[in-house]
Short mmCIF file of C-alpha atoms in Angstrom, two decimals:
data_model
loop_
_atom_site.label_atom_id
_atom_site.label_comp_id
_atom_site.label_asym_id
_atom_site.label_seq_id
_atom_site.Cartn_x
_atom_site.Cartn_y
_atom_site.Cartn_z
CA UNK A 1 41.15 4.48 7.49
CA UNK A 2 38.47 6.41 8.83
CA UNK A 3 40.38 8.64 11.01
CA UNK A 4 42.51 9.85 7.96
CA UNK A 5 39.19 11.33 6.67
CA UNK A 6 38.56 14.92 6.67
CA UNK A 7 35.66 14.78 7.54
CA UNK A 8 35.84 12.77 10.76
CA UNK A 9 38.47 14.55 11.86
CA UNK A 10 36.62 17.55 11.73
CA UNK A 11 33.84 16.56 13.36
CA UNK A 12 35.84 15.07 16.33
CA UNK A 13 37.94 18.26 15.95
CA UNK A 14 34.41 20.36 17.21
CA UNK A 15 32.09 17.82 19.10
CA UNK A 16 35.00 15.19 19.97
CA UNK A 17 33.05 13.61 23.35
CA UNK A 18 29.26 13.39 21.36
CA UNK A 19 30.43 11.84 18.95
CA UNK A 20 32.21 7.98 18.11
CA UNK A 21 33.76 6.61 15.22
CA UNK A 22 32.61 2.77 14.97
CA UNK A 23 33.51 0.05 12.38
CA UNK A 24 31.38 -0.59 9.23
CA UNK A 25 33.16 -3.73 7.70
CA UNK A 26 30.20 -4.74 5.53
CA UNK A 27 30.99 -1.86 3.11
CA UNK A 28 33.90 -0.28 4.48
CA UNK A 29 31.86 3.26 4.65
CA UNK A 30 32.95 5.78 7.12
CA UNK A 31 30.57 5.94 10.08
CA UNK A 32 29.64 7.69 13.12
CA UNK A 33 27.73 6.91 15.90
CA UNK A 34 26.09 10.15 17.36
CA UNK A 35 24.86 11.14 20.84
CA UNK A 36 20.95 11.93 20.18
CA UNK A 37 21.19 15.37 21.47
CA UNK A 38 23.32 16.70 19.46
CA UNK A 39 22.30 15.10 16.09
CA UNK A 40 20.46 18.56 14.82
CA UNK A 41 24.17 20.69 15.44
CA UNK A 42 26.39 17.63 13.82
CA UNK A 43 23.72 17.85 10.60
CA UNK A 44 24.08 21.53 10.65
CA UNK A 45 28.05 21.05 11.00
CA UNK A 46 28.31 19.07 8.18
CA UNK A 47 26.01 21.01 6.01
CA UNK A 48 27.20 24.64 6.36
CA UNK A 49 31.16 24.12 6.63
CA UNK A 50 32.35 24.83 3.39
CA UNK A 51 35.04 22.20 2.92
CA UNK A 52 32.44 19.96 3.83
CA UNK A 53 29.28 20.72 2.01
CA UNK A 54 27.09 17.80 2.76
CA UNK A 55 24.30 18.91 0.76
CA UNK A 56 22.53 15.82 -0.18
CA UNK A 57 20.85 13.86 2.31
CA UNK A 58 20.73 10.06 0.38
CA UNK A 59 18.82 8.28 2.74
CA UNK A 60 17.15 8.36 6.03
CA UNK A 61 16.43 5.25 7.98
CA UNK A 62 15.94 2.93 11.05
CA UNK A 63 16.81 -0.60 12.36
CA UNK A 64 15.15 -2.45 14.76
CA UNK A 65 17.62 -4.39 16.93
CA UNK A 66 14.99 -5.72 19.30
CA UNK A 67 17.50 -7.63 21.38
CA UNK A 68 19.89 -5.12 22.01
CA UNK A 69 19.84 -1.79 24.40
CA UNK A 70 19.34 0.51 22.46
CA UNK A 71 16.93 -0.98 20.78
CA UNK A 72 16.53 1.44 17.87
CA UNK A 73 19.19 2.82 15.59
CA UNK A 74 18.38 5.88 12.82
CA UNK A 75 20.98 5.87 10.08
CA UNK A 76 21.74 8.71 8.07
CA UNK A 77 23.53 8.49 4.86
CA UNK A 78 25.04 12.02 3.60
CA UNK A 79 26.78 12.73 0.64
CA UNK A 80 28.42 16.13 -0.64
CA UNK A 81 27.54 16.56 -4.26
CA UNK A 82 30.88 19.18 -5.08
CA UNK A 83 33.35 17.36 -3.06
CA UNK A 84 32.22 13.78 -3.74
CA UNK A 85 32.55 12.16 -0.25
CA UNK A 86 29.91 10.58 2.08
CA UNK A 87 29.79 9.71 5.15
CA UNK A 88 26.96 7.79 7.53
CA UNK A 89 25.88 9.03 10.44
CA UNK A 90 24.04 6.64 13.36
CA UNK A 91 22.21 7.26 16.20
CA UNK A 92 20.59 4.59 18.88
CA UNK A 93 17.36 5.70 21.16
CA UNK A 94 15.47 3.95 23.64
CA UNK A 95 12.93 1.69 23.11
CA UNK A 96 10.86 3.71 26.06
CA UNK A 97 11.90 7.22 24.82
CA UNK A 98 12.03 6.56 20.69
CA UNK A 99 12.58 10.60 19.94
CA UNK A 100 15.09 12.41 17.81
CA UNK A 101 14.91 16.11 16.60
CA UNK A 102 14.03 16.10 13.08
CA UNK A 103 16.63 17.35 10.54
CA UNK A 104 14.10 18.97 8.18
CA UNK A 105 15.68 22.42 8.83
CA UNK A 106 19.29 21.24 7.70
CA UNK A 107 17.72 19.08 4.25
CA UNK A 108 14.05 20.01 3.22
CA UNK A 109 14.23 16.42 1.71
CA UNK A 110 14.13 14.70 5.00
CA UNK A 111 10.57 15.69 5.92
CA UNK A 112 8.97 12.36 3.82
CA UNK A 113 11.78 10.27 5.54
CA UNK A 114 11.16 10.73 8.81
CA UNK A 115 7.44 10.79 8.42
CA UNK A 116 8.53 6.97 6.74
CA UNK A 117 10.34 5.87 9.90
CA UNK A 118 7.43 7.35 12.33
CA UNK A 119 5.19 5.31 10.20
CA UNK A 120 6.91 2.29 10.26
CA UNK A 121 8.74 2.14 13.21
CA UNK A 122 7.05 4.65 15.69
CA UNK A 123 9.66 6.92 16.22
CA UNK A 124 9.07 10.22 16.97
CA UNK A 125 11.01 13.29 15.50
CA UNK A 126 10.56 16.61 17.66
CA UNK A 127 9.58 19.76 15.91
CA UNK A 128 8.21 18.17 12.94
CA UNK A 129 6.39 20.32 10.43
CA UNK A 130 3.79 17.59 9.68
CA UNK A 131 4.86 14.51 11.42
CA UNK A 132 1.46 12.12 9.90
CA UNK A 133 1.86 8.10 8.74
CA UNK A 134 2.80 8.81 4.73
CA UNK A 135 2.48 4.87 3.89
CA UNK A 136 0.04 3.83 5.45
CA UNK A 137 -4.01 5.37 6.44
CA UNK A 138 -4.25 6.91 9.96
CA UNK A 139 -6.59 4.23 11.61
CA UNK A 140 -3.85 1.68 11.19
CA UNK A 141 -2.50 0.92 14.69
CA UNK A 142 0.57 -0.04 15.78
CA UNK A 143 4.40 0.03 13.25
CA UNK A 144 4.52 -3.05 11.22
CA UNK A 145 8.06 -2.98 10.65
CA UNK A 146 9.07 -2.99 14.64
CA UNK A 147 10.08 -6.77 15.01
CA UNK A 148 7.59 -7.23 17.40
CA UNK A 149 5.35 -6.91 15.58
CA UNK A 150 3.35 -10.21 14.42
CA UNK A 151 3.94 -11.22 10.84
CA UNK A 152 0.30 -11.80 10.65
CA UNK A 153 -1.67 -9.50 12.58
CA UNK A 154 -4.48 -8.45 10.85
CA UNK A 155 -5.74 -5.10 10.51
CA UNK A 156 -9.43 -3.85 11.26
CA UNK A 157 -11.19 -3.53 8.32
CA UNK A 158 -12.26 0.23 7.50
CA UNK A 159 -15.10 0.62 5.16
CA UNK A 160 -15.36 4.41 5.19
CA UNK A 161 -12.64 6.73 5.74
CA UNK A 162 -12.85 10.44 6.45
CA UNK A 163 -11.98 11.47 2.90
CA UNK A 164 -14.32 9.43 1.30
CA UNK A 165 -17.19 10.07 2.99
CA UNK A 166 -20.21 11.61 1.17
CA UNK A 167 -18.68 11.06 -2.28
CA UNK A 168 -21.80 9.01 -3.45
CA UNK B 1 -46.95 -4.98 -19.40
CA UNK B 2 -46.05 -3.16 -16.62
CA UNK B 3 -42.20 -4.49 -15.16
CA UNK B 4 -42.55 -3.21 -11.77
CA UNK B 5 -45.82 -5.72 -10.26
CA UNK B 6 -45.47 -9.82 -11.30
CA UNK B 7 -48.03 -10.58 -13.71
CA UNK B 8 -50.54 -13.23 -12.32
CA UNK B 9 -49.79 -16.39 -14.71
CA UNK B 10 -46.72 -17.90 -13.69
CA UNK B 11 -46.14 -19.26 -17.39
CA UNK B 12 -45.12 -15.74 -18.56
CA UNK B 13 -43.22 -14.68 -15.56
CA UNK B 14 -40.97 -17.35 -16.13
CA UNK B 15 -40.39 -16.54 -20.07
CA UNK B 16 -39.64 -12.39 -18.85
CA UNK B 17 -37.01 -13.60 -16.69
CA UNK B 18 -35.48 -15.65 -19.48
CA UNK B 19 -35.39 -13.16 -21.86
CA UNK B 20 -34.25 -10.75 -19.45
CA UNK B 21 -31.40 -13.11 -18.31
CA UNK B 22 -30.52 -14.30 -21.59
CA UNK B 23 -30.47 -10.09 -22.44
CA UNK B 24 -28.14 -9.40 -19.19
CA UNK B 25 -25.38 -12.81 -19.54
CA UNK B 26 -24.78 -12.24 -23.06
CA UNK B 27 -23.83 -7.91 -22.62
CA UNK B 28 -21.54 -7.69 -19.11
CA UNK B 29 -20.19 -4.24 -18.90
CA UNK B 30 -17.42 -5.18 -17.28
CA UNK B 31 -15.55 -2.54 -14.46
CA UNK B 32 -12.44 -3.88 -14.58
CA UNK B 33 -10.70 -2.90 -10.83
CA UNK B 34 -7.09 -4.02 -11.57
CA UNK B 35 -4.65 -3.59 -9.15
CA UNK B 36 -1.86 -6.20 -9.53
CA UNK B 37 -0.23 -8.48 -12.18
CA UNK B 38 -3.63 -10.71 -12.46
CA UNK B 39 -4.85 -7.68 -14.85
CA UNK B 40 -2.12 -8.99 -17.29
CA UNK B 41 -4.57 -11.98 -17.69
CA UNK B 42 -7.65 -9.95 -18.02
CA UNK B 43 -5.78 -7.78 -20.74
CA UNK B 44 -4.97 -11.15 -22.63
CA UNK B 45 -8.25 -12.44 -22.48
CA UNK B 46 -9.93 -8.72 -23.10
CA UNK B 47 -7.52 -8.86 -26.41
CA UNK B 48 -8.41 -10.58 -29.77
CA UNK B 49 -6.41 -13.58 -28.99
CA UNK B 50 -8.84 -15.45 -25.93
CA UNK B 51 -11.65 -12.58 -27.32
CA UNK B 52 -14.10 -12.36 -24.25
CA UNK B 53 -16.79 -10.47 -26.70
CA UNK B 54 -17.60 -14.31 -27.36
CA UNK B 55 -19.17 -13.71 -24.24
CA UNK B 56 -20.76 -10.39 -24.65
CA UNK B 57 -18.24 -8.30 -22.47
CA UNK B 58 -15.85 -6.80 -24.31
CA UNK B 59 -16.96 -3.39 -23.43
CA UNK B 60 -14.90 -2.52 -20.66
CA UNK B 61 -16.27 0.24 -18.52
CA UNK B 62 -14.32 2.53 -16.23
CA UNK B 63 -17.59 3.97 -14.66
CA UNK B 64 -19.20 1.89 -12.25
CA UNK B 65 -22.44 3.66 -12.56
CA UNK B 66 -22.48 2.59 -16.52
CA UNK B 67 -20.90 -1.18 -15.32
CA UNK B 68 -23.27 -4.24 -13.78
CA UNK B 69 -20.22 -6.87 -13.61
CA UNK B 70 -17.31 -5.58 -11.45
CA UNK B 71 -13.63 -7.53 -11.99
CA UNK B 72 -11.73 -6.99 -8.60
CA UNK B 73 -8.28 -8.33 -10.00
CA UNK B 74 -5.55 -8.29 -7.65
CA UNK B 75 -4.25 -7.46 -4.31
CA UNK B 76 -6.33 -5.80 -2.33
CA UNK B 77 -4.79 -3.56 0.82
CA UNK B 78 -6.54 -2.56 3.39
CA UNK B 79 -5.73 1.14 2.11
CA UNK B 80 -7.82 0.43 -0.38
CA UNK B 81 -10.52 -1.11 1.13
CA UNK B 82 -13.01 1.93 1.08
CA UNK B 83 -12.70 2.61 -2.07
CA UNK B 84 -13.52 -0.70 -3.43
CA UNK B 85 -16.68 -0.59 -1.16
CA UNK B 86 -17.65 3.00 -2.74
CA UNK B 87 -16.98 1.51 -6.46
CA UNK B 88 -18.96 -1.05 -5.49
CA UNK B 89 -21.84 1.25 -3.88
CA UNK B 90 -21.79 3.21 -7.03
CA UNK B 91 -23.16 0.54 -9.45
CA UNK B 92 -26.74 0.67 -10.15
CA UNK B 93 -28.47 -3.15 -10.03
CA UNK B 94 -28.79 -5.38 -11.08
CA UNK B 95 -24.54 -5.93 -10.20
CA UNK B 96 -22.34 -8.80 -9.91
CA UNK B 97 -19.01 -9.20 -8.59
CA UNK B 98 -16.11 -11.71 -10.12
CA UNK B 99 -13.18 -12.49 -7.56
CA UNK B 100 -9.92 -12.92 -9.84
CA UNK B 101 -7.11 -14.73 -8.59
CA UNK B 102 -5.44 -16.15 -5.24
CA UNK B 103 -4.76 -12.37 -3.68
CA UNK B 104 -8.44 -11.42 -4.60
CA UNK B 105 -10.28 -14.86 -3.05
CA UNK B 106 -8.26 -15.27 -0.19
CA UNK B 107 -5.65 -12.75 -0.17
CA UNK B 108 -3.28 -15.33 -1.63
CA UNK B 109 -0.10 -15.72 0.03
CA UNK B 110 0.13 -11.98 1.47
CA UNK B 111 -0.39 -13.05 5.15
CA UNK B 112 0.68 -9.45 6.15
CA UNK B 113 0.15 -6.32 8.30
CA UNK B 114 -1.02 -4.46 4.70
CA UNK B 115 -3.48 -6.61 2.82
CA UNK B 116 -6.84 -7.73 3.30
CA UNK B 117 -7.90 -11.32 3.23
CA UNK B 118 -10.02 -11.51 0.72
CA UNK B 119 -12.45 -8.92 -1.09
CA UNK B 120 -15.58 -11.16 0.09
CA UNK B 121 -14.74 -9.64 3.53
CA UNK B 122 -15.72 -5.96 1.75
CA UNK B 123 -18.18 -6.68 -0.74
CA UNK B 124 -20.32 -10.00 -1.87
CA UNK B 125 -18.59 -11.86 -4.11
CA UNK B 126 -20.42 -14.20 -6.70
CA UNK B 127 -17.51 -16.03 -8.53
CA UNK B 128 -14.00 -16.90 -7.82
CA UNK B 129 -11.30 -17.69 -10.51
CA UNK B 130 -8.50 -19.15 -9.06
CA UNK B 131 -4.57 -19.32 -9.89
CA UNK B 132 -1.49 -16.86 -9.22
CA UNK B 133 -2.44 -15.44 -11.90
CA UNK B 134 -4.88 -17.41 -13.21
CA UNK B 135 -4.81 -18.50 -17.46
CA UNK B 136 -7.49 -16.49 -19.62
CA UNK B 137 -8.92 -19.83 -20.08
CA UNK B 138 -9.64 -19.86 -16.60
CA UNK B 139 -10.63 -16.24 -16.56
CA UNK B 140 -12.92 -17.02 -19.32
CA UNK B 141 -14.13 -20.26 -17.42
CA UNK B 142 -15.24 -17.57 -14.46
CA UNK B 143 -17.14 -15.47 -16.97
CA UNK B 144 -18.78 -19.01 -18.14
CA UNK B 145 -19.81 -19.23 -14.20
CA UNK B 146 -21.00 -16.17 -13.73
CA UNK B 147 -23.49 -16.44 -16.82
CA UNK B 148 -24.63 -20.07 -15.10
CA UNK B 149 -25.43 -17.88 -11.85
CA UNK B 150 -26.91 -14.43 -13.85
CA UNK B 151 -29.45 -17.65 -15.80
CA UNK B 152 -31.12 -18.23 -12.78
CA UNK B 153 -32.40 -15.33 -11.25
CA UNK B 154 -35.33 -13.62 -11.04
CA UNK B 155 -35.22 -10.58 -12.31
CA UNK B 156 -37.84 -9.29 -9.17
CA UNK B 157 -35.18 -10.17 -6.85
CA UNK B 158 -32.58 -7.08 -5.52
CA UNK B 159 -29.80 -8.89 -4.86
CA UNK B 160 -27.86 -6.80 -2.58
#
């Protein structure tokens, strides 16, 4: 049961209102849903308390529910590498306001992942250190994995780009 | 005799360009630009078993500026796009181009935000082997194709 885990019941121990334990029956993971502010302290929480020690951050991603409000979700998947338990962490935004503080302070790791998820999905994570496409070239417009996005739209075609110009 | 002005009687022109020709479709320098699984293929028929240096080109070259055929086999993104042009822009002429495989002619069946639709939408493109991937046979049949094409041109012409 999730609310017999330590961890949970820590965290609703210190934020209790910003934070919501919600059902994951697919894999029976504990999860979280988290109120967008406070994302960047819950991180920090979970990565400086010492029974707690979630020092690996295992994946950092997004879901497009495009007929739901929110319409975006970010999922984080932590996992503590001495204590051996893991827990997944979700957060919806707005499709009008698709912002989130970046987590790169708490896990240098996340930096590539959220520059993956701005790529891809166009969301933007505030104080950034480098927040470019990784994937994909920086002429490319629009985020091809947003679901309205059409599964054919081509591209311009770029014959030159920046970097490559005047190596003849 | 002097290459660069056409000599007056038409009887010899036509014997240079033969020789020339026959000189240029039997020695390819291949630049093999393999991207995807097509370049299995090209490694089978490169190898002893299909043995393309029946045709003269088994001396793959991985400088375009030493290369006159260029290979594009595979998937070509739009990432890459640029840099096929450059390769392309950096082989002297007299330069051909083979197309290899669906992804390469047409963009095969990536209809997708990532890949472009064809390399004849970057660079001229003289042959196209089809297939997904396509045999060595028909890799070799290409080659075949591309010697028909190299056979009747005049070597006064710039192609490009």
């Amino acid at each position: 049961m999730a609310e017999k885990n330590p961890t949970i019941k820590k965290l609703l121990a210190k934020f209790g209102g910003q934070i919501e334990v919600v059902a994951s029956p697919f894999d029976k993971m504990d999860t979280v849903r988290v109120k967008r502010e406070s994302i960047l302290d819950v991180c920090m929480f979970l990565r400086t308390e010492d029974d707690l020690d979630y020092d690996l951050m295992r994946d950092l991603t997004c879901v497009d529910y495009i007929h739901e409000k929110p319409r975006f979700e970010v999922v984080y998947h932590l996992y503590s590498i001495y204590n051996g338990h893991e827990i997944r962490l979700k957060v919806r935004l707005e499709e009008r306001d698709p912002t989130i503080d970046t987590v790169t302070s708490v896990w240098v790791g996340a930096n590539w992942y959220e520059r993956e998820v701005y790529d891809f999905y166009g969301i933007r994570f505030n104080n950034h250190p480098d927040l470019r496409r990784i994937l994909l070239y920086p002429e490319f417009v629009g985020h091809p994995l947003r679901k309205d996005y059409p599964i054919d739209r081509e591209q311009p075609l770029f014959e030159e780009r920046k970097e490559t110009k005047g190596v003849r | 005799m002097e290459i660069g002005s056409p000599p007056s009687g038409n009887i010899i022109t036509t014997r240079l360009d033969k020789i020339v020709n026959w000189g240029r479709k039997w020695s390819f320098f291949c630049y093999p630009f393999v991207t995807a699984c097509c370049g299995m293929e090209y490694m089978s028929t490169a190898a002893s078993h299909y043995d393309i240096a029946r045709f003269g080109a088994e001396f793959p070259r991985f400088s375009p500026r030493q290369a006159d055929l260029m290979l594009v086999v595979g998937t070509i993104c739009h990432k890459l796009a640029p840099v096929v042009k450059l390769v392309h822009e950096q082989m002297c002429e007299p330069k051909w181009v083979i197309a290899v495989g669906a992804c390469a002619c047409s963009g095969g069946f990536y209809r997708n935000y990532s890949v472009v639709q064809g390399v004849d939408r970057i660079i001229p493109v003289d042959v196209y082997v089809t297939g997904c991937p396509p045999r060595p046979e028909a890799f070799l049949d290409g080659i075949m194709k591309m010697q028909a094409k190299v056979d009747t041109e005049s070597m006064f012409q710039r192609r490009n």
